[in-house]
Short mmCIF file of C-alpha atoms in Angstrom, two decimals:
data_model
loop_
_atom_site.label_atom_id
_atom_site.label_comp_id
_atom_site.label_asym_id
_atom_site.label_seq_id
_atom_site.Cartn_x
_atom_site.Cartn_y
_atom_site.Cartn_z
CA MET A 1 39.29 -36.59 24.27
CA ILE A 2 36.24 -34.30 24.36
CA ILE A 3 35.82 -30.79 22.94
CA GLU A 4 33.20 -28.52 24.52
CA GLY A 5 33.10 -25.24 22.66
CA LEU A 6 36.83 -24.58 22.23
CA HIS A 7 37.83 -26.40 25.41
CA GLU A 8 39.55 -29.72 24.78
CA LYS A 9 39.14 -32.04 27.76
CA LYS A 10 40.18 -35.53 28.85
CA LEU A 11 43.45 -35.57 26.94
CA PHE A 12 45.08 -38.05 29.29
CA GLU A 13 44.59 -41.47 30.75
CA PRO A 14 43.63 -41.44 34.45
CA ARG A 15 46.34 -40.44 36.96
CA PHE A 16 49.10 -39.66 34.45
CA PRO A 17 48.77 -36.31 32.62
CA PHE A 18 50.99 -37.03 29.64
CA ARG A 19 50.25 -37.64 25.97
CA LEU A 20 52.47 -38.11 22.92
CA LEU A 21 51.17 -38.11 19.35
CA ILE A 22 53.21 -38.56 16.18
CA ASN A 23 51.37 -37.16 13.20
CA HIS A 24 52.03 -38.06 9.54
CA GLU A 25 48.59 -37.08 8.29
CA GLN A 26 48.41 -35.35 4.91
CA ASN A 27 46.63 -31.98 4.75
CA PHE A 28 46.50 -32.07 8.54
CA THR A 29 44.44 -29.36 10.20
CA TYR A 30 42.95 -28.98 13.64
CA PRO A 31 40.45 -26.27 14.58
CA ALA A 32 40.92 -23.62 17.24
CA HIS A 33 40.92 -25.13 20.73
CA TRP A 34 42.51 -24.80 24.14
CA HIS A 35 43.31 -27.06 27.06
CA ASN A 36 44.82 -26.76 30.50
CA ALA A 37 47.82 -28.82 29.47
CA CYS A 38 51.03 -27.40 28.04
CA GLU A 39 51.97 -28.49 24.53
CA LEU A 40 55.31 -29.09 22.83
CA ILE A 41 55.39 -29.34 19.05
CA TYR A 42 58.48 -30.66 17.30
CA VAL A 43 58.53 -30.52 13.50
CA VAL A 44 60.38 -33.63 12.30
CA LYS A 45 59.83 -33.23 8.56
CA ASN A 46 58.85 -30.30 6.33
CA SER A 47 57.39 -27.16 7.87
CA PHE A 48 54.28 -26.55 9.94
CA SER A 49 52.11 -23.55 10.83
CA VAL A 50 50.48 -22.98 14.19
CA ILE A 51 48.19 -20.09 15.10
CA VAL A 52 48.22 -19.16 18.79
CA ASN A 53 45.98 -16.35 20.00
CA SER A 54 45.65 -15.08 16.40
CA GLN A 55 49.44 -14.97 15.89
CA THR A 56 50.92 -17.31 13.28
CA TYR A 57 54.10 -19.25 14.06
CA ASN A 58 55.73 -20.67 10.94
CA LEU A 59 57.90 -23.58 12.01
CA ASN A 60 60.67 -24.96 9.85
CA GLU A 61 61.87 -28.53 9.94
CA GLY A 62 63.51 -29.10 13.31
CA ASP A 63 61.84 -26.16 15.06
CA ILE A 64 60.13 -26.56 18.43
CA LEU A 65 57.16 -24.60 19.77
CA PHE A 66 56.10 -24.51 23.42
CA ILE A 67 52.50 -23.44 24.08
CA PRO A 68 51.49 -22.82 27.72
CA GLY A 69 48.18 -24.16 28.95
CA GLY A 70 45.08 -22.08 28.32
CA GLN A 71 46.16 -20.63 24.96
CA ILE A 72 43.75 -20.86 22.01
CA HIS A 73 45.59 -22.45 19.11
CA GLU A 74 44.97 -24.23 15.81
CA PHE A 75 47.00 -26.14 13.24
CA CYS A 76 47.17 -25.33 9.52
CA ASP A 77 47.62 -27.66 6.54
CA GLU A 78 50.76 -26.14 5.06
CA PRO A 79 52.63 -27.92 3.69
CA PRO A 80 50.24 -30.82 2.90
CA THR A 81 52.73 -33.48 4.04
CA GLY A 82 55.06 -33.74 6.99
CA LYS A 83 55.81 -35.31 10.35
CA ARG A 84 55.17 -33.65 13.70
CA VAL A 85 55.48 -34.70 17.32
CA PHE A 86 52.92 -33.39 19.82
CA ILE A 87 53.59 -33.73 23.55
CA ASN A 88 51.02 -32.63 26.12
CA PHE A 89 51.60 -32.51 29.87
CA GLU A 90 50.25 -30.82 33.00
CA LEU A 91 52.54 -28.66 35.12
CA ILE A 92 50.62 -29.51 38.28
CA GLN A 93 52.11 -33.01 38.30
CA PHE A 94 55.53 -31.49 39.06
CA ASN A 95 54.51 -29.46 42.12
CA SER A 96 55.43 -32.28 44.46
CA LEU A 97 58.86 -32.50 42.79
CA GLY A 98 59.92 -29.00 43.79
CA MET A 99 58.38 -26.85 41.08
CA ASN A 100 57.25 -23.48 42.43
CA SER A 101 55.24 -20.47 41.29
CA LEU A 102 58.38 -18.76 39.96
CA ASP A 103 59.11 -21.70 37.68
CA GLN A 104 55.52 -21.69 36.47
CA SER A 105 55.64 -17.94 35.79
CA LEU A 106 58.65 -18.54 33.52
CA LEU A 107 56.49 -20.97 31.54
CA SER A 108 53.69 -18.49 30.92
CA ASP A 109 55.00 -17.34 27.52
CA ILE A 110 54.93 -19.02 24.12
CA GLN A 111 58.45 -20.06 23.14
CA LYS A 112 59.65 -20.75 19.61
CA ILE A 113 62.88 -22.68 19.96
CA THR A 114 65.11 -22.88 16.89
CA PRO A 115 68.75 -23.82 16.27
CA GLU A 116 69.52 -20.21 15.36
CA SER A 117 67.81 -18.41 18.21
CA SER A 118 67.98 -20.55 21.32
CA ALA A 119 70.90 -21.80 23.40
CA VAL A 120 68.78 -24.64 24.79
CA TYR A 121 67.61 -25.98 21.42
CA ASP A 122 69.94 -28.99 21.21
CA ASN A 123 69.11 -30.12 24.74
CA VAL A 124 65.34 -29.74 24.35
CA LYS A 125 65.42 -31.59 21.03
CA GLU A 126 67.48 -34.39 22.58
CA GLU A 127 64.99 -34.88 25.42
CA ILE A 128 62.04 -34.91 22.99
CA LEU A 129 63.76 -37.59 20.89
CA LYS A 130 64.39 -39.65 24.04
CA ILE A 131 60.69 -39.47 24.87
CA VAL A 132 59.76 -40.55 21.33
CA SER A 133 62.21 -43.45 21.50
CA GLU A 134 60.80 -44.61 24.83
CA HIS A 135 57.27 -44.30 23.50
CA ASN A 136 58.11 -46.73 20.70
CA SER A 137 58.92 -49.46 23.23
CA GLU A 138 57.00 -48.65 26.39
CA THR A 139 57.56 -50.59 29.60
CA GLU A 140 56.25 -50.36 33.16
CA MET A 141 59.01 -47.84 33.88
CA SER A 142 58.14 -45.54 30.99
CA LYS A 143 56.00 -43.16 33.05
CA LEU A 144 58.92 -42.52 35.39
CA TYR A 145 61.16 -41.98 32.36
CA TYR A 146 58.73 -39.50 30.80
CA THR A 147 58.52 -37.57 34.06
CA ALA A 148 62.32 -37.30 34.28
CA ARG A 149 62.64 -36.15 30.67
CA LEU A 150 59.85 -33.60 31.08
CA MET A 151 61.56 -32.21 34.19
CA ASP A 152 64.69 -31.70 32.10
CA ILE A 153 62.67 -29.98 29.39
CA ILE A 154 60.87 -27.76 31.91
CA PHE A 155 64.21 -26.69 33.39
CA MET A 156 65.50 -25.74 29.95
CA LEU A 157 62.30 -23.91 29.04
CA CYS A 158 62.55 -21.91 32.27
CA LYS A 159 66.19 -21.14 31.50
CA ASN A 160 65.31 -20.06 27.96
CA SER A 161 62.45 -17.88 29.21
CA ASN A 162 64.71 -16.23 31.79
CA LEU A 163 67.35 -15.51 29.12
CA ASN A 164 64.69 -13.99 26.87
CA LYS A 165 63.34 -11.84 29.70
CA THR A 166 66.89 -10.70 30.55
CA LYS A 167 67.52 -9.71 26.94
CA ALA A 168 64.22 -7.87 26.83
CA SER A 169 65.08 -6.14 30.09
CA GLY A 170 68.43 -5.06 28.64
CA LYS A 171 66.70 -3.59 25.60
CA ASP A 172 64.22 -1.81 27.84
CA LYS A 173 67.06 -0.26 29.83
CA ILE A 174 68.78 0.95 26.67
CA LEU A 175 65.53 2.55 25.55
CA ALA A 176 65.04 4.13 28.98
CA PHE A 177 68.58 5.54 29.00
CA GLU A 178 67.94 7.01 25.57
CA LYS A 179 64.84 8.74 26.91
CA ILE A 180 66.78 10.11 29.89
CA ARG A 181 69.41 11.38 27.44
CA LYS A 182 66.65 13.29 25.65
CA SER A 183 65.57 14.88 28.92
CA ILE A 184 69.17 15.92 29.64
CA GLU A 185 69.42 17.47 26.19
CA PHE A 186 66.20 19.31 26.98
CA ILE A 187 67.73 20.69 30.18
CA HIS A 188 70.88 21.79 28.35
CA ASN A 189 68.84 23.58 25.69
CA HIS A 190 66.33 25.23 28.04
CA TYR A 191 68.21 25.70 31.33
CA ASN A 192 67.75 29.50 31.10
CA GLU A 193 63.97 29.13 30.95
CA ASN A 194 61.46 28.39 33.68
CA ILE A 195 61.50 24.62 33.13
CA ARG A 196 59.82 22.22 35.53
CA LEU A 197 60.01 18.54 36.30
CA LYS A 198 56.89 18.07 34.20
CA ASP A 199 58.60 19.59 31.14
CA ALA A 200 61.61 17.28 31.35
CA ALA A 201 59.35 14.27 31.97
CA ASN A 202 57.35 15.14 28.86
CA ALA A 203 60.58 15.37 26.85
CA ALA A 204 61.41 11.82 27.97
CA GLY A 205 57.88 10.54 27.48
CA TYR A 206 57.42 9.52 31.12
CA SER A 207 55.08 10.43 33.94
CA GLU A 208 56.52 12.86 36.48
CA CYS A 209 56.64 10.24 39.22
CA TYR A 210 58.42 7.59 37.16
CA PHE A 211 60.74 10.12 35.51
CA SER A 212 61.80 11.60 38.85
CA ARG A 213 62.68 8.16 40.22
CA PHE A 214 64.41 6.86 37.11
CA PHE A 215 66.32 10.10 36.45
CA LYS A 216 67.89 9.83 39.90
CA GLU A 217 68.66 6.16 39.34
CA VAL A 218 70.56 6.96 36.13
CA THR A 219 72.28 10.25 37.07
CA GLU A 220 72.55 9.63 40.85
CA VAL A 221 71.11 13.11 41.51
CA SER A 222 67.58 14.45 41.46
CA PHE A 223 66.21 16.40 38.52
CA HIS A 224 66.27 19.67 40.47
CA GLN A 225 69.82 19.08 41.71
CA TYR A 226 71.01 18.34 38.17
CA LEU A 227 69.27 21.45 36.83
CA ASN A 228 70.68 23.69 39.56
CA GLU A 229 74.20 22.35 39.14
CA TYR A 230 74.02 22.82 35.38
CA ARG A 231 72.78 26.40 35.83
CA VAL A 232 75.61 27.09 38.29
CA LYS A 233 78.09 25.72 35.76
CA LYS A 234 76.74 28.13 33.14
CA ALA A 235 76.83 30.96 35.70
CA GLU A 236 80.52 30.28 36.35
CA TYR A 237 81.26 30.91 32.69
CA LEU A 238 79.16 34.10 32.59
CA LEU A 239 80.84 35.45 35.73
CA THR A 240 84.39 34.85 34.55
CA SER A 241 84.27 35.19 30.78
CA CYS A 242 81.44 37.53 29.86
CA GLY A 243 81.70 40.30 32.44
CA TYR A 244 78.08 39.90 33.51
CA SER A 245 76.90 41.46 36.75
CA ILE A 246 75.56 39.20 39.49
CA SER A 247 71.94 39.97 38.60
CA GLU A 248 72.55 39.58 34.86
CA THR A 249 74.22 36.23 35.50
CA ALA A 250 71.37 35.06 37.72
CA TYR A 251 68.67 35.61 35.12
CA ALA A 252 70.79 34.55 32.13
CA ALA A 253 71.49 31.23 33.85
CA GLY A 254 67.79 30.61 34.46
CA PHE A 255 67.43 31.50 38.14
CA GLY A 256 64.18 33.15 39.16
CA SER A 257 65.80 35.71 41.45
CA VAL A 258 69.19 36.96 42.58
CA ALA A 259 68.52 35.65 46.07
CA SER A 260 67.85 32.10 44.88
CA PHE A 261 70.89 32.28 42.59
CA GLU A 262 73.20 33.31 45.42
CA ARG A 263 71.77 30.67 47.76
CA ILE A 264 72.07 27.80 45.26
CA PHE A 265 75.47 28.97 44.01
CA ARG A 266 76.84 28.97 47.57
CA CYS A 267 75.32 25.54 48.20
CA VAL A 268 76.99 24.08 45.10
CA LYS A 269 80.35 25.92 45.11
CA GLY A 270 80.83 26.69 48.80
CA CYS A 271 81.17 30.42 48.18
CA SER A 272 79.12 33.34 46.91
CA PRO A 273 79.14 34.38 43.23
CA THR A 274 81.10 37.51 44.14
CA GLU A 275 83.69 35.50 46.06
CA PHE A 276 83.96 33.04 43.18
CA ARG A 277 84.66 35.84 40.71
CA LYS A 278 87.36 37.30 42.95
CA LEU A 279 89.01 33.91 43.34
CA GLN A 280 89.08 33.42 39.57
CA ASN A 281 90.60 36.84 39.02
#
């Protein structure tokens, strides 16, 4: 093993990119470094702190941390005693076994795997313990065994990453729907004013282009269609319940002119405002 600057090199023996270390060292620390290999840390006894890209991960006994290759990380000496398992491996060794770029993209995030937060925890822990057990009594077949166990772990890490991304996506959608709701409230409160797409987009906190596309995705109509239909709905009430004239209704409902009001009203209702009033009476 060689460290040049922060880059840790030559972790592995030739032609097999795998390393397992079991650490019992008291007051164990290791300075900031990075390597191309991925790293799995399993805390067997006591707790352990790892800093990755300036973010601290406090691991309790039994917790597992996956660090993708290329991440700057360091180990802290709290608590002073404990037992930790470190497993390093290269993803490139699995390319010939069917691993693709999508799988590798799912392994681009740091994953803290705990009994409370991860559905794959028990399976990942079991595979790590199998690797440790094999390491204690290595044979000529051990490399094949390690490869099989790592493939199982990689599958579960990909599954866990996909679940996390799906949850995050769900939260993002809820937030987006909330923003669209705000824009709809804005329309309902300002329909009788000269509001534009830009105004509703600002109310939602989106750019005009994104807002226009996402608004239609949520409501199934365009912003302008929704606004016009809401104005027509308000005009119906004014025509039948308030005794407004056609021109009074047009401007009170937010239309810029009587001509545009009559045109849009006919498009939405299939009749003119005057005909609508007669039908209601």
